[in-house]
Amino acid sequence: DTAVSQTPKYLVTQMGNDKSIKCEQNLGHDTMYWYKQDSKKFLKIMFSYNNKELIINETVPNRFSPKSPDKAHLNLHINSLELGDSAVYFCASSQLRGGGVETQYFGPGTRLLVL
Amino acid sequence: GDSVTQMEGPVTLSEEAFLTINCTYTATGYPSLFWYVQYPGEGLQLLLKATKADDKGSNKGFEATYRKETTSFHLEKGSVQVSDSAVYFCALIRADRGSTLGRLYFGRGTQLTVWP
């Protein structure tokens, strides 16, 4: 069974459209994350939810809105897609313990291409 | 602010060569350090980690030692294989109270290609 899964794996869409990416984890973790990997492979955190509460909200355009219906799911909705949104989006999860020892487990990524 | 600096790639080696990928960090407090690997077309997998000074993380023949005095966490492998071809990311999480929990800071990644 896949620990952290994302759908879809590939997403090709037109500028201006609205799209969603879904993430689910079956590890029983209490914290989930969204990361963006740009064309140069640089990874940066976007959001993090702990027990359905937003705890990290990086400087991300308001067009990006995360939603966590429960601890096992974290979705990312993107409005009015722009060319610069083209990237690979990774979901991750961990059990937050505050000592920095927790490991984040990553999903396979969603490759978004905006035309 | 907290940051991770990795040697720039790409790194190209022949099979059975020795590998070193340098990683240094800047952080206040007491970070935990990680190496993640990303195989072509896949997500990130944890390769190894170390949570305090002088700890050595190891996995699949890879090793890295947490050196507080040089703020480094260099990745090494004695004999690389073609199957090790991937992008390697060094990362840190701050462990002290007052930091934003769970925030992973990544280096820019180092592409490794191993030829037979």
JSON list of N, CA, C and O in Angstrom, two decimals, chain B residues 39-89:
[
{"chain": "B", "resi": 39, "resn": "TYR", "atom": "N", "xyz": [14.83, 9.57, -7.37]},
{"chain": "B", "resi": 39, "resn": "TYR", "atom": "CA", "xyz": [15.13, 8.84, -8.60]},
{"chain": "B", "resi": 39, "resn": "TYR", "atom": "C", "xyz": [14.29, 9.42, -9.74]},
{"chain": "B", "resi": 39, "resn": "TYR", "atom": "O", "xyz": [13.24, 10.03, -9.48]},
{"chain": "B", "resi": 40, "resn": "PRO", "atom": "N", "xyz": [14.72, 9.25, -10.96]},
{"chain": "B", "resi": 40, "resn": "PRO", "atom": "CA", "xyz": [14.02, 9.87, -12.10]},
{"chain": "B", "resi": 40, "resn": "PRO", "atom": "C", "xyz": [12.53, 9.59, -12.09]},
{"chain": "B", "resi": 40, "resn": "PRO", "atom": "O", "xyz": [12.10, 8.43, -12.01]},
{"chain": "B", "resi": 41, "resn": "GLY", "atom": "N", "xyz": [11.74, 10.65, -12.18]},
{"chain": "B", "resi": 41, "resn": "GLY", "atom": "CA", "xyz": [10.29, 10.52, -12.27]},
{"chain": "B", "resi": 41, "resn": "GLY", "atom": "C", "xyz": [9.60, 10.12, -10.98]},
{"chain": "B", "resi": 41, "resn": "GLY", "atom": "O", "xyz": [8.40, 9.83, -10.99]},
{"chain": "B", "resi": 42, "resn": "GLU", "atom": "N", "xyz": [10.32, 10.10, -9.88]},
{"chain": "B", "resi": 42, "resn": "GLU", "atom": "CA", "xyz": [9.73, 9.67, -8.61]},
{"chain": "B", "resi": 42, "resn": "GLU", "atom": "C", "xyz": [9.75, 10.78, -7.56]},
{"chain": "B", "resi": 42, "resn": "GLU", "atom": "O", "xyz": [10.31, 11.85, -7.78]},
{"chain": "B", "resi": 43, "resn": "GLY", "atom": "N", "xyz": [9.14, 10.50, -6.42]},
{"chain": "B", "resi": 43, "resn": "GLY", "atom": "CA", "xyz": [9.16, 11.42, -5.30]},
{"chain": "B", "resi": 43, "resn": "GLY", "atom": "C", "xyz": [10.44, 11.28, -4.50]},
{"chain": "B", "resi": 43, "resn": "GLY", "atom": "O", "xyz": [11.34, 10.55, -4.87]},
{"chain": "B", "resi": 44, "resn": "LEU", "atom": "N", "xyz": [10.50, 12.02, -3.39]},
{"chain": "B", "resi": 44, "resn": "LEU", "atom": "CA", "xyz": [11.69, 11.98, -2.55]},
{"chain": "B", "resi": 44, "resn": "LEU", "atom": "C", "xyz": [11.61, 10.83, -1.56]},
{"chain": "B", "resi": 44, "resn": "LEU", "atom": "O", "xyz": [10.56, 10.57, -0.97]},
{"chain": "B", "resi": 45, "resn": "GLN", "atom": "N", "xyz": [12.75, 10.18, -1.36]},
{"chain": "B", "resi": 45, "resn": "GLN", "atom": "CA", "xyz": [12.83, 9.13, -0.35]},
{"chain": "B", "resi": 45, "resn": "GLN", "atom": "C", "xyz": [13.92, 9.52, 0.65]},
{"chain": "B", "resi": 45, "resn": "GLN", "atom": "O", "xyz": [14.98, 10.00, 0.25]},
{"chain": "B", "resi": 46, "resn": "LEU", "atom": "N", "xyz": [13.65, 9.27, 1.92]},
{"chain": "B", "resi": 46, "resn": "LEU", "atom": "CA", "xyz": [14.68, 9.52, 2.91]},
{"chain": "B", "resi": 46, "resn": "LEU", "atom": "C", "xyz": [15.80, 8.52, 2.72]},
{"chain": "B", "resi": 46, "resn": "LEU", "atom": "O", "xyz": [15.58, 7.31, 2.66]},
{"chain": "B", "resi": 47, "resn": "LEU", "atom": "N", "xyz": [17.03, 9.02, 2.63]},
{"chain": "B", "resi": 47, "resn": "LEU", "atom": "CA", "xyz": [18.19, 8.15, 2.49]},
{"chain": "B", "resi": 47, "resn": "LEU", "atom": "C", "xyz": [18.83, 7.89, 3.86]},
{"chain": "B", "resi": 47, "resn": "LEU", "atom": "O", "xyz": [19.07, 6.76, 4.23]},
{"chain": "B", "resi": 48, "resn": "LEU", "atom": "N", "xyz": [19.07, 8.95, 4.61]},
{"chain": "B", "resi": 48, "resn": "LEU", "atom": "CA", "xyz": [19.62, 8.82, 5.95]},
{"chain": "B", "resi": 48, "resn": "LEU", "atom": "C", "xyz": [19.44, 10.12, 6.70]},
{"chain": "B", "resi": 48, "resn": "LEU", "atom": "O", "xyz": [19.13, 11.16, 6.10]},
{"chain": "B", "resi": 49, "resn": "LYS", "atom": "N", "xyz": [19.63, 10.04, 8.03]},
{"chain": "B", "resi": 49, "resn": "LYS", "atom": "CA", "xyz": [19.48, 11.26, 8.83]},
{"chain": "B", "resi": 49, "resn": "LYS", "atom": "C", "xyz": [20.37, 11.18, 10.06]},
{"chain": "B", "resi": 49, "resn": "LYS", "atom": "O", "xyz": [20.84, 10.11, 10.46]},
{"chain": "B", "resi": 50, "resn": "ALA", "atom": "N", "xyz": [20.58, 12.36, 10.67]},
{"chain": "B", "resi": 50, "resn": "ALA", "atom": "CA", "xyz": [21.32, 12.45, 11.93]},
{"chain": "B", "resi": 50, "resn": "ALA", "atom": "C", "xyz": [20.70, 13.58, 12.74]},
{"chain": "B", "resi": 50, "resn": "ALA", "atom": "O", "xyz": [20.38, 14.64, 12.19]},
{"chain": "B", "resi": 51, "resn": "THR", "atom": "N", "xyz": [20.52, 13.34, 14.01]},
{"chain": "B", "resi": 51, "resn": "THR", "atom": "CA", "xyz": [19.77, 14.30, 14.81]},
{"chain": "B", "resi": 51, "resn": "THR", "atom": "C", "xyz": [20.61, 15.08, 15.80]},
{"chain": "B", "resi": 51, "resn": "THR", "atom": "O", "xyz": [20.13, 16.04, 16.40]},
{"chain": "B", "resi": 52, "resn": "LYS", "atom": "N", "xyz": [21.88, 14.68, 16.00]},
{"chain": "B", "resi": 52, "resn": "LYS", "atom": "CA", "xyz": [22.72, 15.48, 16.89]},
{"chain": "B", "resi": 52, "resn": "LYS", "atom": "C", "xyz": [24.17, 15.36, 16.45]},
{"chain": "B", "resi": 52, "resn": "LYS", "atom": "O", "xyz": [24.55, 14.49, 15.67]},
{"chain": "B", "resi": 53, "resn": "ALA", "atom": "N", "xyz": [24.98, 16.27, 16.99]},
{"chain": "B", "resi": 53, "resn": "ALA", "atom": "CA", "xyz": [26.39, 16.37, 16.59]},
{"chain": "B", "resi": 53, "resn": "ALA", "atom": "C", "xyz": [27.09, 15.03, 16.77]},
{"chain": "B", "resi": 53, "resn": "ALA", "atom": "O", "xyz": [26.86, 14.31, 17.75]},
{"chain": "B", "resi": 54, "resn": "ASP", "atom": "N", "xyz": [27.92, 14.70, 15.79]},
{"chain": "B", "resi": 54, "resn": "ASP", "atom": "CA", "xyz": [28.75, 13.48, 15.74]},
{"chain": "B", "resi": 54, "resn": "ASP", "atom": "C", "xyz": [27.96, 12.22, 15.40]},
{"chain": "B", "resi": 54, "resn": "ASP", "atom": "O", "xyz": [28.56, 11.16, 15.27]},
{"chain": "B", "resi": 55, "resn": "ASP", "atom": "N", "xyz": [26.65, 12.33, 15.27]},
{"chain": "B", "resi": 55, "resn": "ASP", "atom": "CA", "xyz": [25.87, 11.19, 14.79]},
{"chain": "B", "resi": 55, "resn": "ASP", "atom": "C", "xyz": [26.27, 10.87, 13.38]},
{"chain": "B", "resi": 55, "resn": "ASP", "atom": "O", "xyz": [26.52, 11.76, 12.57]},
{"chain": "B", "resi": 56, "resn": "LYS", "atom": "N", "xyz": [26.28, 9.58, 13.04]},
{"chain": "B", "resi": 56, "resn": "LYS", "atom": "CA", "xyz": [26.50, 9.17, 11.66]},
{"chain": "B", "resi": 56, "resn": "LYS", "atom": "C", "xyz": [25.24, 8.47, 11.17]},
{"chain": "B", "resi": 56, "resn": "LYS", "atom": "O", "xyz": [24.77, 7.51, 11.79]},
{"chain": "B", "resi": 57, "resn": "GLY", "atom": "N", "xyz": [24.69, 8.97, 10.07]},
{"chain": "B", "resi": 57, "resn": "GLY", "atom": "CA", "xyz": [23.58, 8.29, 9.43]},
{"chain": "B", "resi": 57, "resn": "GLY", "atom": "C", "xyz": [24.13, 7.40, 8.33]},
{"chain": "B", "resi": 57, "resn": "GLY", "atom": "O", "xyz": [25.11, 7.75, 7.66]},
{"chain": "B", "resi": 58, "resn": "SER", "atom": "N", "xyz": [23.50, 6.23, 8.13]},
{"chain": "B", "resi": 58, "resn": "SER", "atom": "CA", "xyz": [23.97, 5.35, 7.07]},
{"chain": "B", "resi": 58, "resn": "SER", "atom": "C", "xyz": [22.81, 4.53, 6.52]},
{"chain": "B", "resi": 58, "resn": "SER", "atom": "O", "xyz": [21.87, 4.19, 7.25]},
{"chain": "B", "resi": 59, "resn": "ASN", "atom": "N", "xyz": [22.90, 4.23, 5.22]},
{"chain": "B", "resi": 59, "resn": "ASN", "atom": "CA", "xyz": [21.87, 3.44, 4.57]},
{"chain": "B", "resi": 59, "resn": "ASN", "atom": "C", "xyz": [22.34, 3.10, 3.16]},
{"chain": "B", "resi": 59, "resn": "ASN", "atom": "O", "xyz": [22.88, 3.97, 2.46]},
{"chain": "B", "resi": 60, "resn": "LYS", "atom": "N", "xyz": [22.15, 1.88, 2.74]},
{"chain": "B", "resi": 60, "resn": "LYS", "atom": "CA", "xyz": [22.46, 1.43, 1.37]},
{"chain": "B", "resi": 60, "resn": "LYS", "atom": "C", "xyz": [23.90, 1.75, 0.98]},
{"chain": "B", "resi": 60, "resn": "LYS", "atom": "O", "xyz": [24.19, 2.04, -0.18]},
{"chain": "B", "resi": 61, "resn": "GLY", "atom": "N", "xyz": [24.82, 1.74, 1.90]},
{"chain": "B", "resi": 61, "resn": "GLY", "atom": "CA", "xyz": [26.22, 2.02, 1.61]},
{"chain": "B", "resi": 61, "resn": "GLY", "atom": "C", "xyz": [26.58, 3.50, 1.67]},
{"chain": "B", "resi": 61, "resn": "GLY", "atom": "O", "xyz": [27.76, 3.86, 1.59]},
{"chain": "B", "resi": 62, "resn": "PHE", "atom": "N", "xyz": [25.58, 4.35, 1.81]},
{"chain": "B", "resi": 62, "resn": "PHE", "atom": "CA", "xyz": [25.82, 5.79, 1.96]},
{"chain": "B", "resi": 62, "resn": "PHE", "atom": "C", "xyz": [26.00, 6.13, 3.44]},
{"chain": "B", "resi": 62, "resn": "PHE", "atom": "O", "xyz": [25.39, 5.53, 4.30]},
{"chain": "B", "resi": 63, "resn": "GLU", "atom": "N", "xyz": [26.86, 7.13, 3.68]},
{"chain": "B", "resi": 63, "resn": "GLU", "atom": "CA", "xyz": [27.09, 7.60, 5.05]},
{"chain": "B", "resi": 63, "resn": "GLU", "atom": "C", "xyz": [27.20, 9.11, 5.08]},
{"chain": "B", "resi": 63, "resn": "GLU", "atom": "O", "xyz": [27.64, 9.71, 4.10]},
{"chain": "B", "resi": 64, "resn": "ALA", "atom": "N", "xyz": [26.83, 9.70, 6.21]},
{"chain": "B", "resi": 64, "resn": "ALA", "atom": "CA", "xyz": [27.05, 11.12, 6.43]},
{"chain": "B", "resi": 64, "resn": "ALA", "atom": "C", "xyz": [27.18, 11.35, 7.92]},
{"chain": "B", "resi": 64, "resn": "ALA", "atom": "O", "xyz": [26.42, 10.78, 8.70]},
{"chain": "B", "resi": 65, "resn": "THR", "atom": "N", "xyz": [28.14, 12.19, 8.32]},
{"chain": "B", "resi": 65, "resn": "THR", "atom": "CA", "xyz": [28.37, 12.47, 9.73]},
{"chain": "B", "resi": 65, "resn": "THR", "atom": "C", "xyz": [28.05, 13.93, 10.02]},
{"chain": "B", "resi": 65, "resn": "THR", "atom": "O", "xyz": [28.50, 14.84, 9.31]},
{"chain": "B", "resi": 66, "resn": "TYR", "atom": "N", "xyz": [27.28, 14.14, 11.07]},
{"chain": "B", "resi": 66, "resn": "TYR", "atom": "CA", "xyz": [26.85, 15.47, 11.51]},
{"chain": "B", "resi": 66, "resn": "TYR", "atom": "C", "xyz": [28.04, 16.14, 12.21]},
{"chain": "B", "resi": 66, "resn": "TYR", "atom": "O", "xyz": [28.41, 15.76, 13.32]},
{"chain": "B", "resi": 67, "resn": "ARG", "atom": "N", "xyz": [28.64, 17.14, 11.56]},
{"chain": "B", "resi": 67, "resn": "ARG", "atom": "CA", "xyz": [29.80, 17.83, 12.11]},
{"chain": "B", "resi": 67, "resn": "ARG", "atom": "C", "xyz": [29.39, 19.25, 12.51]},
{"chain": "B", "resi": 67, "resn": "ARG", "atom": "O", "xyz": [29.24, 20.12, 11.65]},
{"chain": "B", "resi": 68, "resn": "LYS", "atom": "N", "xyz": [29.23, 19.45, 13.80]},
{"chain": "B", "resi": 68, "resn": "LYS", "atom": "CA", "xyz": [28.78, 20.77, 14.27]},
{"chain": "B", "resi": 68, "resn": "LYS", "atom": "C", "xyz": [29.89, 21.81, 14.12]},
{"chain": "B", "resi": 68, "resn": "LYS", "atom": "O", "xyz": [29.64, 22.98, 13.81]},
{"chain": "B", "resi": 69, "resn": "GLU", "atom": "N", "xyz": [31.14, 21.38, 14.29]},
{"chain": "B", "resi": 69, "resn": "GLU", "atom": "CA", "xyz": [32.24, 22.36, 14.27]},
{"chain": "B", "resi": 69, "resn": "GLU", "atom": "C", "xyz": [32.44, 22.95, 12.87]},
{"chain": "B", "resi": 69, "resn": "GLU", "atom": "O", "xyz": [32.87, 24.09, 12.74]},
{"chain": "B", "resi": 70, "resn": "THR", "atom": "N", "xyz": [32.11, 22.16, 11.85]},
{"chain": "B", "resi": 70, "resn": "THR", "atom": "CA", "xyz": [32.24, 22.66, 10.48]},
{"chain": "B", "resi": 70, "resn": "THR", "atom": "C", "xyz": [30.87, 22.87, 9.83]},
{"chain": "B", "resi": 70, "resn": "THR", "atom": "O", "xyz": [30.80, 23.21, 8.64]},
{"chain": "B", "resi": 71, "resn": "THR", "atom": "N", "xyz": [29.81, 22.73, 10.61]},
{"chain": "B", "resi": 71, "resn": "THR", "atom": "CA", "xyz": [28.42, 22.83, 10.12]},
{"chain": "B", "resi": 71, "resn": "THR", "atom": "C", "xyz": [28.26, 22.10, 8.79]},
{"chain": "B", "resi": 71, "resn": "THR", "atom": "O", "xyz": [27.80, 22.67, 7.78]},
{"chain": "B", "resi": 72, "resn": "SER", "atom": "N", "xyz": [28.64, 20.84, 8.78]},
{"chain": "B", "resi": 72, "resn": "SER", "atom": "CA", "xyz": [28.61, 20.07, 7.53]},
{"chain": "B", "resi": 72, "resn": "SER", "atom": "C", "xyz": [27.94, 18.72, 7.72]},
{"chain": "B", "resi": 72, "resn": "SER", "atom": "O", "xyz": [27.83, 18.20, 8.86]},
{"chain": "B", "resi": 73, "resn": "PHE", "atom": "N", "xyz": [27.50, 18.15, 6.61]},
{"chain": "B", "resi": 73, "resn": "PHE", "atom": "CA", "xyz": [26.84, 16.83, 6.60]},
{"chain": "B", "resi": 73, "resn": "PHE", "atom": "C", "xyz": [27.08, 16.22, 5.22]},
{"chain": "B", "resi": 73, "resn": "PHE", "atom": "O", "xyz": [26.17, 15.98, 4.46]},
{"chain": "B", "resi": 74, "resn": "HIS", "atom": "N", "xyz": [28.33, 15.96, 4.92]},
{"chain": "B", "resi": 74, "resn": "HIS", "atom": "CA", "xyz": [28.72, 15.49, 3.59]},
{"chain": "B", "resi": 74, "resn": "HIS", "atom": "C", "xyz": [28.29, 14.05, 3.37]},
{"chain": "B", "resi": 74, "resn": "HIS", "atom": "O", "xyz": [28.47, 13.19, 4.25]},
{"chain": "B", "resi": 75, "resn": "LEU", "atom": "N", "xyz": [27.78, 13.77, 2.19]},
{"chain": "B", "resi": 75, "resn": "LEU", "atom": "CA", "xyz": [27.34, 12.41, 1.83]},
{"chain": "B", "resi": 75, "resn": "LEU", "atom": "C", "xyz": [28.48, 11.67, 1.14]},
{"chain": "B", "resi": 75, "resn": "LEU", "atom": "O", "xyz": [29.11, 12.23, 0.23]},
{"chain": "B", "resi": 76, "resn": "GLU", "atom": "N", "xyz": [28.71, 10.41, 1.55]},
{"chain": "B", "resi": 76, "resn": "GLU", "atom": "CA", "xyz": [29.79, 9.62, 0.95]},
{"chain": "B", "resi": 76, "resn": "GLU", "atom": "C", "xyz": [29.30, 8.22, 0.67]},
{"chain": "B", "resi": 76, "resn": "GLU", "atom": "O", "xyz": [28.44, 7.68, 1.36]},
{"chain": "B", "resi": 77, "resn": "LYS", "atom": "N", "xyz": [29.90, 7.64, -0.39]},
{"chain": "B", "resi": 77, "resn": "LYS", "atom": "CA", "xyz": [29.69, 6.22, -0.66]},
{"chain": "B", "resi": 77, "resn": "LYS", "atom": "C", "xyz": [30.98, 5.70, -1.28]},
{"chain": "B", "resi": 77, "resn": "LYS", "atom": "O", "xyz": [31.54, 6.33, -2.18]},
{"chain": "B", "resi": 78, "resn": "GLY", "atom": "N", "xyz": [31.39, 4.55, -0.81]},
{"chain": "B", "resi": 78, "resn": "GLY", "atom": "CA", "xyz": [32.69, 4.03, -1.23]},
{"chain": "B", "resi": 78, "resn": "GLY", "atom": "C", "xyz": [32.73, 3.52, -2.66]},
{"chain": "B", "resi": 78, "resn": "GLY", "atom": "O", "xyz": [33.78, 3.60, -3.32]},
{"chain": "B", "resi": 79, "resn": "SER", "atom": "N", "xyz": [31.61, 3.00, -3.15]},
{"chain": "B", "resi": 79, "resn": "SER", "atom": "CA", "xyz": [31.61, 2.39, -4.47]},
{"chain": "B", "resi": 79, "resn": "SER", "atom": "C", "xyz": [30.21, 2.55, -5.06]},
{"chain": "B", "resi": 79, "resn": "SER", "atom": "O", "xyz": [29.29, 1.82, -4.70]},
{"chain": "B", "resi": 80, "resn": "VAL", "atom": "N", "xyz": [30.07, 3.51, -5.97]},
{"chain": "B", "resi": 80, "resn": "VAL", "atom": "CA", "xyz": [28.73, 3.80, -6.51]},
{"chain": "B", "resi": 80, "resn": "VAL", "atom": "C", "xyz": [28.36, 2.80, -7.61]},
{"chain": "B", "resi": 80, "resn": "VAL", "atom": "O", "xyz": [29.22, 2.20, -8.26]},
{"chain": "B", "resi": 81, "resn": "GLN", "atom": "N", "xyz": [27.05, 2.65, -7.78]},
{"chain": "B", "resi": 81, "resn": "GLN", "atom": "CA", "xyz": [26.51, 1.78, -8.81]},
{"chain": "B", "resi": 81, "resn": "GLN", "atom": "C", "xyz": [25.66, 2.60, -9.78]},
{"chain": "B", "resi": 81, "resn": "GLN", "atom": "O", "xyz": [25.22, 3.72, -9.43]},
{"chain": "B", "resi": 82, "resn": "VAL", "atom": "N", "xyz": [25.42, 2.05, -10.94]},
{"chain": "B", "resi": 82, "resn": "VAL", "atom": "CA", "xyz": [24.57, 2.74, -11.92]},
{"chain": "B", "resi": 82, "resn": "VAL", "atom": "C", "xyz": [23.22, 3.08, -11.31]},
{"chain": "B", "resi": 82, "resn": "VAL", "atom": "O", "xyz": [22.65, 4.16, -11.56]},
{"chain": "B", "resi": 83, "resn": "SER", "atom": "N", "xyz": [22.72, 2.19, -10.48]},
{"chain": "B", "resi": 83, "resn": "SER", "atom": "CA", "xyz": [21.40, 2.39, -9.86]},
{"chain": "B", "resi": 83, "resn": "SER", "atom": "C", "xyz": [21.38, 3.53, -8.85]},
{"chain": "B", "resi": 83, "resn": "SER", "atom": "O", "xyz": [20.30, 3.93, -8.37]},
{"chain": "B", "resi": 84, "resn": "ASP", "atom": "N", "xyz": [22.53, 4.09, -8.51]},
{"chain": "B", "resi": 84, "resn": "ASP", "atom": "CA", "xyz": [22.58, 5.25, -7.60]},
{"chain": "B", "resi": 84, "resn": "ASP", "atom": "C", "xyz": [22.33, 6.56, -8.33]},
{"chain": "B", "resi": 84, "resn": "ASP", "atom": "O", "xyz": [22.24, 7.62, -7.70]},
{"chain": "B", "resi": 85, "resn": "SER", "atom": "N", "xyz": [22.24, 6.52, -9.64]},
{"chain": "B", "resi": 85, "resn": "SER", "atom": "CA", "xyz": [21.99, 7.73, -10.42]},
{"chain": "B", "resi": 85, "resn": "SER", "atom": "C", "xyz": [20.65, 8.34, -9.99]},
{"chain": "B", "resi": 85, "resn": "SER", "atom": "O", "xyz": [19.60, 7.70, -10.08]},
{"chain": "B", "resi": 86, "resn": "ALA", "atom": "N", "xyz": [20.71, 9.58, -9.54]},
{"chain": "B", "resi": 86, "resn": "ALA", "atom": "CA", "xyz": [19.53, 10.24, -8.97]},
{"chain": "B", "resi": 86, "resn": "ALA", "atom": "C", "xyz": [19.93, 11.66, -8.59]},
{"chain": "B", "resi": 86, "resn": "ALA", "atom": "O", "xyz": [21.08, 12.07, -8.76]},
{"chain": "B", "resi": 87, "resn": "VAL", "atom": "N", "xyz": [18.95, 12.40, -8.06]},
{"chain": "B", "resi": 87, "resn": "VAL", "atom": "CA", "xyz": [19.24, 13.72, -7.49]},
{"chain": "B", "resi": 87, "resn": "VAL", "atom": "C", "xyz": [19.24, 13.58, -5.97]},
{"chain": "B", "resi": 87, "resn": "VAL", "atom": "O", "xyz": [18.31, 12.99, -5.40]},
{"chain": "B", "resi": 88, "resn": "TYR", "atom": "N", "xyz": [20.25, 14.11, -5.33]},
{"chain": "B", "resi": 88, "resn": "TYR", "atom": "CA", "xyz": [20.41, 13.99, -3.88]},
{"chain": "B", "resi": 88, "resn": "TYR", "atom": "C", "xyz": [20.22, 15.37, -3.24]},
{"chain": "B", "resi": 88, "resn": "TYR", "atom": "O", "xyz": [20.82, 16.36, -3.67]},
{"chain": "B", "resi": 89, "resn": "PHE", "atom": "N", "xyz": [19.38, 15.40, -2.21]},
{"chain": "B", "resi": 89, "resn": "PHE", "atom": "CA", "xyz": [19.07, 16.65, -1.52]},
{"chain": "B", "resi": 89, "resn": "PHE", "atom": "C", "xyz": [19.50, 16.56, -0.07]},
{"chain": "B", "resi": 89, "resn": "PHE", "atom": "O", "xyz": [19.13, 15.63, 0.65]}
]
